[in-house]
CSV table of C-alpha atoms in Angstrom, one decimal:
chain,number,residue,atom,x,y,z
A,18,MET,CA,7.5,-19.8,1.4
A,19,SER,CA,5.0,-16.9,1.7
A,20,THR,CA,5.3,-15.9,5.4
A,21,SER,CA,9.0,-15.2,5.6
A,22,GLU,CA,8.7,-13.6,9.1
A,23,PHE,CA,7.2,-16.7,10.7
A,24,GLN,CA,9.0,-19.6,8.9
A,25,ASP,CA,12.6,-20.7,8.8
A,26,ARG,CA,13.9,-20.2,5.3
A,27,ARG,CA,16.5,-23.0,5.6
A,28,THR,CA,14.0,-25.6,7.0
A,29,SER,CA,11.3,-24.8,4.4
A,30,ARG,CA,13.8,-25.0,1.5
A,31,LEU,CA,15.3,-28.3,2.7
A,32,TRP,CA,12.0,-30.2,3.0
A,33,GLN,CA,10.9,-29.0,-0.4
A,34,ARG,CA,14.2,-29.9,-1.9
A,35,GLU,CA,14.0,-33.4,-0.3
A,36,VAL,CA,10.5,-34.0,-1.8
A,37,ALA,CA,11.6,-32.8,-5.2
A,38,GLU,CA,14.7,-35.0,-5.3
A,39,ARG,CA,12.8,-38.0,-4.1
A,40,LEU,CA,10.2,-37.4,-6.9
A,41,VAL,CA,12.8,-37.3,-9.7
A,42,ALA,CA,15.1,-40.0,-8.4
A,43,GLY,CA,16.1,-42.3,-11.2
A,44,HIS,CA,14.8,-39.8,-13.8
A,45,GLY,CA,17.1,-36.9,-13.5
A,46,VAL,CA,18.8,-34.4,-11.2
A,47,ILE,CA,18.0,-30.9,-10.0
A,48,VAL,CA,20.3,-28.4,-11.6
A,49,ALA,CA,18.8,-25.0,-10.5
A,50,GLU,CA,16.6,-23.7,-7.7
A,51,TYR,CA,14.0,-20.9,-7.7
A,52,PHE,CA,13.0,-20.5,-4.1
A,53,GLU,CA,10.3,-17.8,-3.4
A,54,ALA,CA,10.3,-16.2,0.0
A,55,GLY,CA,7.7,-13.7,1.4
A,56,CYS,CA,5.5,-13.8,-1.7
A,57,THR,CA,1.9,-14.9,-1.8
A,58,ARG,CA,0.8,-17.7,-4.2
A,59,LEU,CA,-2.1,-15.4,-5.2
A,60,ARG,CA,0.3,-13.4,-7.4
A,61,ALA,CA,0.7,-14.4,-11.0
A,62,TRP,CA,4.2,-15.9,-11.8
A,63,ALA,CA,5.1,-12.8,-13.7
A,64,ASP,CA,4.6,-10.8,-10.5
A,65,ARG,CA,6.8,-13.0,-8.3
A,66,PRO,CA,10.5,-12.3,-8.2
A,67,GLN,CA,11.8,-15.9,-8.5
A,68,ALA,CA,9.0,-17.2,-10.6
A,69,SER,CA,9.5,-14.4,-13.1
A,70,ARG,CA,13.2,-15.4,-13.3
A,71,LEU,CA,12.1,-18.9,-14.0
A,72,LEU,CA,9.8,-17.7,-16.8
A,73,ALA,CA,12.6,-15.8,-18.3
A,74,ALA,CA,14.9,-18.9,-18.1
A,75,LEU,CA,12.2,-21.0,-19.8
A,76,GLU,CA,12.5,-18.8,-22.9
A,77,ASP,CA,16.2,-19.6,-23.2
A,78,PRO,CA,16.8,-22.5,-25.6
A,79,ASP,CA,20.1,-23.2,-23.7
A,80,ARG,CA,18.4,-23.2,-20.3
A,81,GLY,CA,20.0,-26.5,-19.3
A,82,PHE,CA,16.9,-28.2,-17.9
A,83,ASP,CA,13.7,-29.7,-19.4
A,84,ALA,CA,11.4,-30.0,-16.4
A,85,ILE,CA,10.1,-28.0,-13.5
A,86,VAL,CA,9.8,-29.9,-10.2
A,87,VAL,CA,7.6,-28.4,-7.5
A,88,GLY,CA,8.0,-29.5,-3.9
A,89,GLU,CA,4.3,-29.0,-3.2
A,90,TYR,CA,1.5,-27.8,-5.5
A,91,GLU,CA,0.6,-25.0,-3.0
A,92,ARG,CA,4.2,-23.7,-3.1
A,93,GLY,CA,3.8,-22.9,-6.8
A,94,PHE,CA,0.2,-22.5,-7.9
A,95,CYS,CA,-3.2,-21.3,-6.8
A,96,GLY,CA,-6.6,-21.4,-8.3
A,97,ASP,CA,-6.5,-21.9,-12.1
A,98,GLN,CA,-2.9,-20.7,-12.5
A,99,PHE,CA,-1.5,-24.1,-13.6
A,100,VAL,CA,-4.4,-24.6,-16.1
A,101,ARG,CA,-3.7,-21.2,-17.6
A,102,MET,CA,0.1,-21.8,-17.8
A,103,ALA,CA,-0.1,-25.3,-19.1
A,104,PRO,CA,-0.1,-24.2,-22.8
A,105,LEU,CA,3.0,-22.1,-22.1
A,106,PHE,CA,4.9,-25.1,-20.6
A,107,GLU,CA,3.8,-27.3,-23.6
A,108,ARG,CA,4.9,-24.7,-26.2
A,109,LEU,CA,8.3,-24.4,-24.6
A,110,GLY,CA,8.7,-28.2,-24.2
A,111,VAL,CA,9.0,-28.1,-20.4
A,112,GLN,CA,7.5,-30.8,-18.2
A,113,VAL,CA,6.0,-30.1,-14.8
A,114,TRP,CA,6.4,-32.7,-12.0
A,115,LEU,CA,4.2,-32.7,-8.9
A,116,PRO,CA,4.4,-35.0,-5.9
A,117,GLU,CA,0.6,-35.0,-5.8
A,118,ALA,CA,0.6,-36.5,-9.4
A,119,GLY,CA,3.4,-38.9,-8.5
A,120,GLY,CA,5.6,-37.5,-11.3
A,121,ARG,CA,5.0,-35.7,-14.6
A,122,VAL,CA,1.7,-33.9,-15.1
A,123,ASP,CA,0.0,-34.8,-18.4
A,124,MET,CA,-2.8,-32.5,-19.0
A,125,ALA,CA,-4.0,-34.7,-21.9
A,126,ARG,CA,-5.0,-37.3,-19.2
A,127,PRO,CA,-8.5,-36.5,-17.7
A,128,ALA,CA,-7.4,-37.7,-14.3
A,129,HIS,CA,-4.4,-35.3,-14.2
A,130,GLU,CA,-6.5,-32.4,-15.4
A,131,ALA,CA,-9.1,-33.1,-12.7
A,132,LEU,CA,-6.3,-33.4,-10.1
A,133,VAL,CA,-4.8,-30.1,-11.1
A,134,VAL,CA,-8.2,-28.4,-10.9
A,135,MET,CA,-8.9,-29.9,-7.5
A,136,LEU,CA,-5.5,-28.9,-6.2
A,137,GLY,CA,-6.0,-25.4,-7.4
A,138,ALA,CA,-9.4,-25.1,-5.7
A,139,ARG,CA,-8.0,-26.5,-2.5
A,140,SER,CA,-5.0,-24.1,-2.6
A,141,ASP,CA,-7.4,-21.1,-3.1
A,142,LEU,CA,-9.7,-22.3,-0.4
A,143,GLU,CA,-6.9,-22.7,2.1
A,144,ILE,CA,-5.9,-19.0,1.6
A,145,ARG,CA,-9.5,-17.8,1.9
A,146,ARG,CA,-10.2,-19.9,5.0
A,147,VAL,CA,-7.1,-18.7,6.8
A,148,ARG,CA,-7.7,-15.1,5.8
A,149,HIS,CA,-11.3,-15.2,7.0
A,150,ARG,CA,-10.2,-16.5,10.4
A,151,VAL,CA,-7.3,-14.0,10.8
A,152,ILE,CA,-9.4,-11.0,9.8
A,153,GLY,CA,-12.2,-12.1,12.2
A,154,ALA,CA,-9.6,-12.4,15.0
A,155,MET,CA,-8.1,-9.0,14.2
A,156,ARG,CA,-11.5,-7.3,14.2
A,157,ALA,CA,-12.3,-8.8,17.6
A,158,GLN,CA,-8.8,-7.9,19.0
A,159,THR,CA,-9.2,-4.3,17.8
A,160,TYR,CA,-12.8,-3.7,18.8
A,161,ASP,CA,-13.0,-5.6,22.1
A,162,GLN,CA,-9.4,-5.4,23.3
A,163,GLY,CA,-8.0,-2.3,21.7
A,164,ARG,CA,-4.9,-4.3,20.9
A,165,TYR,CA,-2.1,-2.8,18.9
A,166,LEU,CA,-1.7,-5.1,15.9
A,167,GLY,CA,1.5,-3.9,14.3
A,168,GLY,CA,2.7,-1.4,11.8
A,169,ARG,CA,4.5,1.9,12.4
A,170,PRO,CA,3.3,3.9,15.3
A,171,PRO,CA,1.6,7.2,14.2
A,172,TYR,CA,3.7,10.3,14.5
A,173,GLY,CA,3.5,11.5,18.1
A,174,TYR,CA,3.5,8.0,19.6
A,175,ARG,CA,6.1,5.4,20.4
A,176,LEU,CA,5.8,1.7,21.3
A,177,VAL,CA,6.0,0.6,24.9
A,178,ASP,CA,5.5,-2.6,26.8
A,179,GLY,CA,1.9,-3.7,26.9
A,180,GLY,CA,2.1,-6.6,29.3
A,181,PRO,CA,2.3,-10.3,29.0
A,182,HIS,CA,0.9,-11.9,25.8
A,183,PRO,CA,-2.6,-13.4,26.3
A,184,ASN,CA,-1.6,-16.5,24.4
A,185,ARG,CA,0.0,-18.7,27.0
A,186,ALA,CA,2.4,-20.4,24.5
A,187,HIS,CA,3.6,-17.0,23.3
A,188,ALA,CA,3.9,-15.8,26.9
A,189,ARG,CA,6.1,-18.9,27.7
A,190,TRP,CA,8.4,-18.0,24.9
A,191,GLY,CA,8.8,-14.5,26.3
A,192,ARG,CA,6.7,-12.6,23.8
A,193,ARG,CA,4.9,-9.5,25.2
A,194,LEU,CA,2.3,-7.2,23.8
A,195,GLN,CA,3.0,-3.6,22.7
A,196,ARG,CA,0.9,-0.5,23.0
A,197,LEU,CA,1.1,3.1,21.9
A,198,ALA,CA,2.2,5.9,24.3
A,199,PRO,CA,2.9,9.6,23.6
A,200,ASP,CA,6.4,10.3,22.4
A,201,PRO,CA,7.8,13.1,24.5
A,202,ALA,CA,9.7,14.5,21.4
A,203,THR,CA,6.9,14.5,18.9
A,204,ALA,CA,3.5,14.4,20.8
A,205,PRO,CA,3.6,18.2,21.5
A,206,HIS,CA,3.8,18.9,17.8
A,207,VAL,CA,0.7,16.8,17.1
A,208,ARG,CA,-1.2,18.7,19.9
A,209,TRP,CA,0.0,22.0,18.4
A,210,ILE,CA,-1.2,21.0,14.9
A,211,PHE,CA,-4.7,20.3,16.2
A,212,THR,CA,-4.8,23.5,18.3
A,213,GLU,CA,-3.8,25.6,15.3
A,214,ARG,CA,-6.3,23.9,13.0
A,215,LEU,CA,-9.1,24.4,15.5
A,216,ALA,CA,-8.1,28.1,15.7
A,217,GLY,CA,-8.8,28.4,11.9
A,218,ARG,CA,-5.3,28.1,10.6
A,219,SER,CA,-4.9,26.6,7.1
A,220,ILE,CA,-3.1,23.3,6.6
A,221,ALA,CA,-0.5,25.2,4.4
A,222,GLY,CA,0.1,27.7,7.2
A,223,ILE,CA,0.7,24.9,9.7
A,224,ALA,CA,3.1,23.1,7.4
A,225,ARG,CA,5.0,26.3,6.6
A,226,GLU,CA,5.5,27.2,10.3
A,227,LEU,CA,6.7,23.6,11.1
A,228,ASN,CA,9.3,23.9,8.4
A,229,GLU,CA,10.3,27.4,9.5
A,230,ARG,CA,10.8,26.2,13.0
A,231,ALA,CA,12.9,23.3,11.7
A,232,VAL,CA,10.6,20.7,13.3
A,233,PRO,CA,11.6,17.3,11.9
A,234,CYS,CA,8.9,15.9,9.7
A,235,PRO,CA,7.6,12.3,10.5
A,236,SER,CA,9.9,10.6,8.1
A,237,SER,CA,12.9,12.4,9.5
A,238,ALA,CA,11.8,11.9,13.1
A,239,ASP,CA,11.6,8.1,12.5
A,240,ALA,CA,14.1,7.6,9.8
A,241,ASP,CA,14.7,3.9,10.6
A,242,ARG,CA,11.1,3.1,9.7
A,243,ASN,CA,11.1,5.4,6.7
A,244,PRO,CA,14.2,4.6,4.7
A,245,HIS,CA,12.2,5.1,1.4
A,246,ARG,CA,11.4,8.7,2.1
A,247,SER,CA,13.7,11.8,2.0
A,248,GLY,CA,12.6,13.3,5.3
A,249,GLU,CA,13.3,16.8,4.0
A,250,ALA,CA,10.2,18.8,5.0
A,251,TRP,CA,6.6,18.9,6.1
A,252,THR,CA,4.0,18.9,3.3
A,253,LEU,CA,0.3,19.6,3.1
A,254,ILE,CA,-0.5,15.9,2.8
A,255,THR,CA,1.5,15.0,5.9
A,256,VAL,CA,-0.3,17.5,8.0
A,257,ALA,CA,-3.7,16.5,6.6
A,258,LYS,CA,-3.1,12.9,7.3
A,259,ILE,CA,-2.3,13.7,10.9
A,260,LEU,CA,-5.5,15.7,11.3
A,261,GLU,CA,-7.7,12.9,9.9
A,262,ASN,CA,-6.1,10.0,11.9
A,263,PRO,CA,-8.6,8.9,14.6
A,264,ARG,CA,-5.9,7.1,16.6
A,265,TYR,CA,-5.0,10.4,18.1
A,266,THR,CA,-8.2,10.3,20.1
A,267,GLY,CA,-6.9,7.3,22.0
A,268,ARG,CA,-9.0,4.7,20.1
A,269,GLN,CA,-7.2,1.9,18.4
A,270,VAL,CA,-8.1,1.7,14.7
A,271,TRP,CA,-7.6,-1.1,12.2
A,272,ASN,CA,-8.4,-1.8,8.6
A,273,ARG,CA,-8.0,1.8,7.4
A,274,VAL,CA,-5.9,0.4,4.5
A,275,ALA,CA,-6.2,-2.8,2.6
A,276,ASN,CA,-3.2,-4.7,1.1
A,277,ASP,CA,-3.6,-5.9,-2.4
A,278,ARG,CA,-1.3,-8.9,-2.3
A,279,GLU,CA,-2.2,-10.1,-5.8
A,280,HIS,CA,-1.0,-6.9,-7.4
A,281,PRO,CA,2.4,-5.7,-6.0
A,282,HIS,CA,3.6,-2.1,-6.3
A,283,PRO,CA,5.5,-1.8,-9.6
A,284,THR,CA,8.6,-0.3,-8.1
A,285,SER,CA,8.9,-1.7,-4.5
A,286,GLY,CA,7.4,-5.1,-5.2
A,287,ARG,CA,5.5,-4.9,-1.9
A,288,PRO,CA,1.7,-5.4,-1.8
A,289,ALA,CA,-0.1,-2.4,-3.2
A,290,GLN,CA,-2.3,-0.5,-0.8
A,291,ARG,CA,-5.7,1.2,-1.1
A,292,ALA,CA,-7.7,3.2,1.4
A,293,ASN,CA,-10.8,1.5,2.8
A,294,ASP,CA,-14.1,3.3,3.2
A,295,ARG,CA,-14.6,4.7,6.7
A,296,GLU,CA,-17.5,2.4,7.3
A,297,ASP,CA,-15.0,-0.5,6.9
A,298,TRP,CA,-12.7,0.8,9.7
A,299,VAL,CA,-12.7,-1.1,13.0
A,300,ILE,CA,-12.4,1.2,16.0
A,301,SER,CA,-12.0,0.1,19.5
A,302,ALA,CA,-15.0,0.3,21.8
A,303,ASN,CA,-12.9,1.8,24.6
A,304,ILE,CA,-9.9,4.1,24.9
A,305,ALA,CA,-6.8,2.0,24.2
A,306,HIS,CA,-4.0,4.5,24.7
A,307,THR,CA,-3.4,8.1,25.8
A,308,ALA,CA,-5.2,10.6,23.6
A,309,LEU,CA,-3.4,13.5,22.0
A,310,VAL,CA,-6.7,15.3,21.2
A,311,SER,CA,-10.2,14.9,22.6
A,312,GLU,CA,-12.8,13.2,20.4
A,313,ALA,CA,-14.8,16.4,20.4
A,314,ASP,CA,-11.9,18.5,19.1
A,315,PHE,CA,-11.0,15.8,16.6
A,316,LEU,CA,-14.5,16.0,15.1
A,317,LEU,CA,-14.3,19.8,15.0
A,318,ALA,CA,-11.0,19.5,13.1
A,319,GLN,CA,-12.7,17.3,10.5
A,320,ALA,CA,-15.4,19.8,10.1
A,321,ARG,CA,-12.8,22.4,9.4
A,322,ARG,CA,-11.7,20.3,6.5
A,323,ALA,CA,-15.1,19.7,5.1
A,324,ALA,CA,-16.0,21.1,1.7
A,325,ARG,CA,-17.7,24.5,1.9
A,326,PRO,CA,-21.2,24.8,0.3
A,327,THR,CA,-21.9,27.4,-2.4
A,328,ALA,CA,-24.6,30.0,-2.3
A,329,ASP,CA,-27.1,27.6,-3.8
A,330,GLY,CA,-26.3,24.9,-1.2
A,331,SER,CA,-24.3,22.6,-3.5
A,332,VAL,CA,-20.8,21.4,-2.6
A,333,ARG,CA,-17.9,21.9,-4.9
A,334,ARG,CA,-15.4,19.0,-4.6
A,335,TYR,CA,-11.8,19.2,-5.7
A,336,HIS,CA,-10.5,15.6,-5.6
A,337,LEU,CA,-6.9,16.4,-6.5
A,338,SER,CA,-6.5,19.3,-4.1
A,339,GLY,CA,-3.0,19.3,-2.6
A,340,LEU,CA,-1.7,16.7,-5.0
A,341,LEU,CA,-0.7,18.9,-8.0
A,342,VAL,CA,2.6,20.8,-8.2
A,343,CYS,CA,3.4,23.4,-10.7
A,344,GLY,CA,6.3,22.4,-13.0
A,345,VAL,CA,7.3,26.1,-13.5
A,346,CYS,CA,7.5,27.5,-9.9
A,347,ARG,CA,7.1,24.3,-7.8
A,348,ARG,CA,4.1,25.8,-6.0
A,349,ARG,CA,1.0,23.7,-5.2
A,350,LEU,CA,-1.8,24.4,-7.7
A,351,GLU,CA,-4.9,26.0,-6.1
A,352,SER,CA,-8.4,24.8,-6.6
A,353,HIS,CA,-10.4,26.9,-9.1
A,354,TRP,CA,-14.1,26.4,-10.2
A,355,VAL,CA,-14.8,27.6,-13.8
A,356,HIS,CA,-17.7,27.0,-16.1
A,357,GLY,CA,-19.3,24.5,-13.6
A,358,ARG,CA,-16.2,22.3,-13.5
A,359,ALA,CA,-13.4,21.6,-11.0
A,360,GLY,CA,-10.0,22.8,-12.1
A,361,TYR,CA,-6.7,23.9,-10.8
A,362,ARG,CA,-4.5,26.9,-11.5
A,363,CYS,CA,-1.1,28.4,-10.6
A,364,ARG,CA,-0.4,32.1,-10.9
A,365,HIS,CA,3.2,31.6,-9.8
A,366,GLY,CA,2.8,33.8,-6.8
A,367,TYR,CA,1.3,36.7,-8.6
A,368,THR,CA,-2.2,38.0,-7.6
A,369,SER,CA,-4.6,40.7,-8.8
A,370,ALA,CA,-3.2,42.9,-6.0
A,371,ARG,CA,0.0,43.7,-8.0
A,372,SER,CA,0.8,43.9,-11.7
A,373,ARG,CA,2.6,41.1,-13.4
A,374,PRO,CA,6.0,41.6,-15.2
A,375,ALA,CA,5.9,41.3,-18.9
A,376,ASP,CA,8.2,38.3,-18.9
A,377,ALA,CA,6.3,36.4,-16.2
A,378,PRO,CA,5.4,32.8,-17.1
A,379,ARG,CA,1.8,32.3,-18.2
A,380,ASN,CA,-0.7,31.0,-15.7
A,381,VAL,CA,-1.2,27.2,-15.5
A,382,TYR,CA,-4.9,26.1,-15.7
A,383,LEU,CA,-5.9,22.5,-15.9
A,384,ARG,CA,-9.3,20.8,-15.8
A,385,GLU,CA,-9.8,18.1,-13.3
A,386,ASP,CA,-11.4,15.6,-15.7
A,387,HIS,CA,-8.6,16.0,-18.2
A,388,LEU,CA,-6.0,15.6,-15.5
A,389,VAL,CA,-7.7,12.4,-14.2
A,390,ASP,CA,-7.6,10.8,-17.6
A,391,VAL,CA,-3.9,11.6,-18.1
A,392,ILE,CA,-2.9,10.4,-14.6
A,393,VAL,CA,-4.8,7.1,-15.0
A,394,GLU,CA,-3.2,6.5,-18.4
A,395,GLN,CA,0.3,7.0,-16.9
A,396,LEU,CA,-0.4,4.9,-13.8
A,397,VAL,CA,-1.7,2.0,-15.9
A,398,ARG,CA,1.2,2.3,-18.3
A,399,GLU,CA,3.5,2.0,-15.3
A,400,ARG,CA,1.6,-1.1,-14.1
A,401,HIS,CA,-0.3,0.6,-11.2
A,402,HIS,CA,-3.8,-0.8,-10.5
A,403,VAL,CA,-6.1,2.2,-10.1
A,404,GLY,CA,-9.7,3.0,-10.6
A,405,VAL,CA,-10.9,5.7,-13.1
A,406,GLU,CA,-13.1,7.8,-10.9
A,407,PRO,CA,-11.6,11.1,-9.6
A,408,ALA,CA,-12.0,10.0,-5.9
A,409,GLN,CA,-10.3,6.7,-6.6
A,410,VAL,CA,-7.4,8.3,-8.4
A,411,ALA,CA,-7.0,10.9,-5.5
A,412,ALA,CA,-7.1,8.1,-2.9
A,413,TYR,CA,-4.5,6.1,-4.8
A,414,LEU,CA,-2.2,9.0,-5.0
A,415,LEU,CA,-2.6,9.8,-1.3
A,416,ASP,CA,-2.1,6.1,-0.2
A,417,ASN,CA,1.0,5.8,-2.3
A,418,ARG,CA,2.3,9.3,-1.3
A,419,LEU,CA,2.5,10.6,-4.8
A,420,THR,CA,2.0,14.1,-6.2
A,421,VAL,CA,1.7,15.1,-9.9
A,422,THR,CA,3.9,17.7,-11.5
A,423,CYS,CA,2.3,19.6,-14.4
A,424,ASP,CA,3.6,22.0,-17.0
A,425,ALA,CA,1.7,25.0,-18.4
A,426,HIS,CA,0.1,22.9,-21.2
A,427,GLY,CA,-1.1,20.0,-19.0
A,428,VAL,CA,1.2,17.5,-20.6
A,429,GLY,CA,4.3,15.8,-19.3
A,430,LEU,CA,2.9,14.7,-16.0
A,431,ARG,CA,5.5,13.2,-13.8
A,432,LEU,CA,4.8,11.3,-10.6
A,433,VAL,CA,7.1,12.2,-7.7
A,434,PRO,CA,7.1,10.8,-4.1
A,435,VAL,CA,5.7,13.0,-1.4
A,436,VAL,CA,8.1,13.6,1.5
């Protein structure tokens, strides 16, 4: 059962159990259940909670069963998954029974092999066809209607009633639309952030004053929707994300982030996310909710954040800016251009304006290209799926709210969640 929010778990389990029992009647009995809920069939078995449990059980010589019975092919497999797993089942001496095959699947029979290939293609096609229709509908609803399509409301907004549901069946059931409206408690802080940024204030200065004034950060202001975050303080990334969110102009925006349902996050098990390019965003044609900043001021704020050109007109880009924390003093590393390369340094609060004590820790300096290599290596080792280009690594860290802690030698990198 992949869509746990829209299906009844008990009903789905019962009909699949009934099909499985009818299939093996007179041949055996069902002794264990592995019922997957809220997990797409696109994932490999090793990445599905219940399927991975079943794989582990298969390796046990005392497992207590000799066959796997699937209530429906699409509940268990997609694409060529069955074909690729067939050698494993054969090696472990486990049969697979499918209702579409009328019983045990024998891959040595050409008819069964062709059936499995056909079922896999049909299962994959079903997903892609539904996805195409849903994405098309969501694009139209965002662009033409400015409809709120779910998710957490941005900091500064709250959800209010948006009127009757346009689908008459949903309306009869009492479902209503929702829309964004300014939150009296947090909207003033968003307006202040944009005002300060337009006045030339740094992102660090904005975050520092918010913390000094004890303004609750977004994850603290909406703790129920952010149980996975500490909610302790404002950070540079939090302020930067607010400044670059076009929804504060009153436009509805969709598809800023894509969910990778085939590769779950290694710790949460939820679909991994990646940022989409700006040209892939869908922005409503008309104003959909009350703006907290004008479009003109929003564009000016983006210009404030643009990379500054050098004397020769070129632009120096620091992809990991704001994402690196010093392991010695816990300060953010500052961007530093040396020998034609991007790098990052931390002087632990000391500057050339005052002398350093003799026992002061040595400065930290790390090259960006070396950092990217080490970060990618650690992410891949921890089963994250990330590109190797600096921009891809930076986007992945931002999307997953991660910073990198570095020591003075550039080793021992440790990923820690951003507040």
